[in-house]
């Protein structure tokens, strides 16, 4: 029930936020913050009572009883559809990340939403609910449902509260995600039908479908359906073009959620579904996926370097960073996968912070164009110093979380394919180039002394402190996080190598 | 005491964090006290460790926590302490302390006083971690950490975009080397299964043969990292521009400590290099080529800091030469003496710049001998040591390098000869600087005096630059004993004589005026050659054409996202079809009937044919 409650709290909280607007324009955001924090505390209390958390034994992917939590009730018995949720170390990390960044997102749009605040916060909470569902649903039908649920409120956030070109961006985001989602739906249905043909049982349960026997040719196409859906979301090259528009046009909270959390659902989907459901097909497809990953790393970095729009630059940096996740997943060894998980968490914090800074700049300067910035450190030293922190985090400074992630991915990739690792390592150089250029154009250079700008206040500093602390801890003491995801990653690797009779 | 070794980097780090968080609440005195005091305490603790170590030379290791452990890969936050660590820590905290003290006066009027010391303290912490790290990954943390601090301090006066450019150039050029080094780490782990420095040496003995290709590739990748950080060919171009930072920063980071990190790295991994003789020759040749290239360039510069920057590049070239010929002790020894005399020269130039309204051009100085006596003597001693005049610290270290280079089979005499040419040039350009700046007529009057916070560091560094050659560095356990036969006496005499000849030449040209070189230097060929040297052998231009411009061009060309064209095409096609089809929905009954009849006829025709 705990997992259902987590989602329900957010859904109901959204409704409360809508009605709370009648009490005043500034009430909904407080409601939203309270709801997310209550959800987070509720989760933490529940987690502290789970005995498995101490030992973190390796869950068997196909046996839900070995997971940290498992919940299952019949929903549509005729088709074997259940409300089945489960939590292992990986999904636990993602759920925690979602709730922490959810609170950050509420704080990030504390003052810049001027109309229909109640409905805005409701959409924010519903998106979070959808994301939680995605991270916990292990019935494929339910998973698909949540996959769509998180999309619609996000669409509204961009389309209603976005910037000048919001209609185009929202539509593009919707069509990309929707079209690729349909491919996944086809794959899910086909998978279920094939499983029914083999066993005579209708089921959408992940745990049953893991053992489905599928002809190699069919498996390849079904895998591709999942792959495209997840890689669009990730986003991987060449399916990334919705992202710069959506990120740039979304309101600050929307960008924070998109970059910090929504992209991770794509990565999560690859690790949880695409590879374990079709290990053999994924193994054959891995070289292509790895090249797409490398292309994303380099292409994203070059495009980021060419941008003049602050938010667009950060958006392209996400394309580059998420390329490392794709590399980590398809290198499919313990080092690279752990790196991918680390990257999901670390990139969540670093990019969310950069988008929050972008939003703060837009709110103060009414532009995102870096040609109109320069020397802002002089006007806002706190914001400048904090921007510098997240810039060096994003370019992979050792001692901060992103480095651990990229190092492990590259080290793992090097064991699999040395040439690819060498090319991907170029991303370290190109990453430095665009990151430092961002800093130069906005905060360094000649200041405009006549600008009257308000520096970060207590709320912003507190929010930033959360993310800075997270990145420092991830950077110098990542072991607790690695220990949480290790059993999951190890069992996934051994599971798929049993199926394929070798390691991927 | 040993367990407390972690405090040595921690104290400057905490001071840095305090300065960043509470900058607004601290008085200038408190800021200075924190900044200088934290490094001072680190220096005292280092001295204590050093005294213990000299009494009981026992190598030890302190593990603080497991940094990351994934699969078979594991890296600890652990410090390793031996004679080499001690030498490096002493230089960092000792010279670092003096430079911090100097800074309190140099930066006195800067509005960002706290930010300056925050960065400088952070640098000291990162540099200490670099030299204390027990594994290559932690070393890499320090390595990147000092890189970021260098970036922050070069671009310290961020209001000027040129400084920002220099800072970014410094970071990105060294990042190229860092990336090569990272690949080296991947290769080492994949081949030898560990990144622990001591374990690497043992694993190499088990798995590698001398002359294998793996050690060669690994060592060349590490060399790539080293040439980036230590500003050697072909990645040296960032250092002259890095002079945009405050001068004490140049003294600490770009002369005494960070730029020598590459030397430390190769010395630390020398057990691997023993398996790759070709890589060692590469190190020696890179060092020699760099030292000559930079010496010629230094000869033509007129910005006092650029002269010193090229001289630093050149001197580090000597250290690489030493490493390449297996004279590790001599290389580290030169690293130490160079830290003394080059910090002295940079601080001296800082004093001049401080007192001369930020003047950098040596030809606008002149006659400062009587105006700034302390600085004058600093420069005299510093330049004498730089030129390796007998009895100075630089003499002892450079002499060892040249003599050991001579011993190498085959190319040894050539390396020695190249080194001598460099030594001659060094003497000429360093005393050109002294004669132009301190003798002749006064071109610019100093407008202030150097206070005690400048005089004390200068004086102490004078003593070190003079007497530092007598220090015996405790590295006999670290490096294999060099089989050292004393070369013929004439080799030694020539080595000693050449720098003296250089000083005399400089005197005759720049002070006495007896040596008329104008006709020679004004000739067309020499003019072109001077321009070529002045521009740093046009290497910047070359990189600009080969890398920077193409990259900018590529970014511009791709800015509008070519991949999106495909999706735009899909949109265009659907819209076109949409227009066609909606054009059919005209609402005119006649048209609908016409098309229906037409369609029926076509259908009937098909049916008739089919039957």
Coordinates of C-alpha atoms in Angstrom, one line a residue, chain B residues 4 19 27 41 109 154 168 174 286 358 371 382 385 387 392 397 406 409 420 442 444 461 537 563 578:
Chain B
X4 CA 46.9 13.3 11.4
X19 CA 36.3 32.2 3.3
X27 CA 37.3 41.7 8.4
X41 CA 49.7 25.5 10.1
X109 CA 43.5 46.9 -2.2
X154 CA 44.0 33.2 -13.9
X168 CA 39.6 29.1 -20.4
X174 CA 45.4 21.2 -20.0
X286 CA 60.1 16.5 -25.3
X358 CA 51.0 47.6 -13.1
X371 CA 65.0 52.5 -6.1
X382 CA 67.1 34.5 -8.5
X385 CA 70.3 30.6 -9.7
X387 CA 71.3 30.8 -15.0
X392 CA 73.7 28.9 -6.4
X397 CA 70.6 20.7 -9.8
X406 CA 75.9 13.0 -20.9
X409 CA 74.3 5.6 -24.3
X420 CA 74.2 23.4 -22.7
X442 CA 65.0 55.3 -14.6
X444 CA 59.2 54.9 -14.4
X461 CA 63.4 32.9 -0.8
X537 CA 57.0 29.9 -32.8
X563 CA 18.9 16.5 -37.4
X578 CA -3.4 18.0 -45.4

